[in-house]
Amino acid sequence: MKPDDKRIWEKLTDDNDRWRKKRKGKEDYQTINAVIDGNTTKILSGLQTRGIIGTITGTIASGKESGVFLAKLGSKGKAICDDLSVGSPIVIKVFRTSTLNFKKIQQYISGDIRFRKYSKKTRNVVKLWVEKEYRNLHRSNSAGVNVPKPILVKGNVLLMELIGIEGFPSPLLKVVPQEATENTMTAILAQIKILYQKASLIHADLSPYNILIKNSVPYLIDMSQSVTTSHPKAKEFLERDLNNILFYFSTKGVNSPATETIFNDITMNELNSD
Ligand SMILES: Nc1ncnc2c1ncn2[C@@H]1O[C@H](COP(=O)(O)OP(=O)(O)OP(=O)(O)O)[C@@H](O)[C@H]1O
Ligand SMILES: [Mg+2]
């Protein structure tokens, strides 16, 4: 990070936050350096000046393709997302434009009727990828699926509701194996069915790494790659999602049904006939 960007970043963040204090250490700075480039710093700074976000209070996660930060909602942010109050904890997902795998992305964009007219220029693809996650979250949320409520997208930055308790992010299913019960499995399969039938979407990267557990309730996250049910590979993606989930629960000793049975139920039995 250049000295100027570092100064702006320091203004954006709040060292006294209790989450930051708990996590403070090398990890924060490594993530920031890897994820936040000059352009992203400007976007975040602009969002803060406009009152959409308040201070950035810490780092939640750092992946190969994104960095996820914790922040507070600003007063103008509340105007965009009426359900949340000013100062409530939100998540900032920053997509790392330099490490995005364009080849992988293509298959989820082409074939999705919503993105038929997209341009193949690099910058556009990144913007589209972020926009796609926003739209997928919005569509899922409106259909009643448990997902973080999206707030806003700007360049490579996506703001959304924090899935967490008292400002602390909820854990991934992967790290709370004690939650891998039959009830949780049934609840996840029910979410996949609502997603399919009410939102006409398939997650397409579902695994215990993309499900958060809050008060024993599953929330689906990470939806850039999610596609409409009319995508040519829809069947393959749904099968893969189901295999991942059913296999995981079977390794935890849960008596899991066959993929085909669940696949047929999701695609053929209407929700309200359950
Ligand atoms: N809305 C949210 N509330 C709480 N935690 C979140 C939220 N969104 C993301 N996270 C956390 O940030 C991590 C990374 O987010 P996400 O899965 O969307 O990004 P990613 O690019 O796929 O990263 P990775 O490659 O690590 O999976 C998640 O595993 C989760 O721990
Ligand atoms: Mg993920």
Short mmCIF file of C-alpha atoms and ligand atoms in Angstrom, two decimals, residues 60-66 68 91 93 133 148 160-163 169-170 172 209-210 212 221-222, ligand 1:
data_model
loop_
_atom_site.label_atom_id
_atom_site.label_comp_id
_atom_site.label_asym_id
_atom_site.label_seq_id
_atom_site.Cartn_x
_atom_site.Cartn_y
_atom_site.Cartn_z
CA ILE A 60 -13.29 -10.83 8.93
CA ALA A 61 -11.65 -12.91 6.25
CA SER A 62 -9.17 -12.85 3.46
CA GLY A 63 -9.56 -15.17 0.49
CA LYS A 64 -7.70 -15.50 -2.79
CA GLU A 65 -10.32 -13.47 -4.59
CA SER A 66 -11.71 -11.18 -1.90
CA VAL A 68 -14.11 -9.14 3.85
CA VAL A 91 -19.85 -6.27 5.88
CA LYS A 93 -16.64 -7.40 0.55
CA GLU A 133 -23.47 -11.10 -6.42
CA PRO A 148 -27.29 -11.28 3.92
CA MET A 160 -24.17 -6.10 2.87
CA GLU A 161 -25.74 -6.92 6.18
CA LEU A 162 -23.57 -8.76 8.72
CA ILE A 163 -24.78 -12.22 9.60
CA PRO A 169 -19.71 -12.61 12.56
CA SER A 170 -21.38 -16.01 12.73
CA LEU A 172 -19.09 -21.09 8.84
CA TYR A 209 -17.52 -23.01 3.45
CA ASN A 210 -20.33 -20.85 2.09
CA LEU A 212 -23.01 -19.41 8.03
CA ILE A 221 -23.42 -16.50 1.35
CA ASP A 222 -21.01 -15.90 -1.54
N1 LIG B 1 -22.56 -11.16 5.37
C1 LIG B 1 -21.62 -11.79 6.07
N2 LIG B 1 -21.71 -11.89 7.42
C2 LIG B 1 -20.73 -12.49 8.14
N3 LIG B 1 -19.61 -13.02 7.61
C3 LIG B 1 -19.44 -12.95 6.27
C4 LIG B 1 -20.44 -12.34 5.43
N4 LIG B 1 -20.01 -12.42 4.14
C5 LIG B 1 -18.83 -13.06 4.17
N5 LIG B 1 -18.47 -13.39 5.43
C6 LIG B 1 -17.22 -14.07 5.85
O1 LIG B 1 -16.22 -13.80 4.90
C7 LIG B 1 -15.74 -15.00 4.30
C8 LIG B 1 -15.45 -14.80 2.81
O2 LIG B 1 -16.65 -14.40 2.16
P1 LIG B 1 -17.12 -15.05 0.79
O3 LIG B 1 -17.23 -16.53 0.95
O4 LIG B 1 -18.31 -14.29 0.34
O5 LIG B 1 -15.89 -14.65 -0.14
P2 LIG B 1 -14.92 -15.53 -1.05
O6 LIG B 1 -14.34 -14.65 -2.07
O7 LIG B 1 -15.57 -16.78 -1.49
O8 LIG B 1 -13.81 -15.94 -0.09
P3 LIG B 1 -13.26 -17.42 0.03
O9 LIG B 1 -12.46 -17.65 -1.23
O10 LIG B 1 -12.47 -17.38 1.30
O11 LIG B 1 -14.47 -18.34 0.13
C9 LIG B 1 -16.81 -16.03 4.58
O12 LIG B 1 -16.24 -17.31 4.65
C10 LIG B 1 -17.38 -15.58 5.91
O13 LIG B 1 -16.60 -16.07 6.97
#
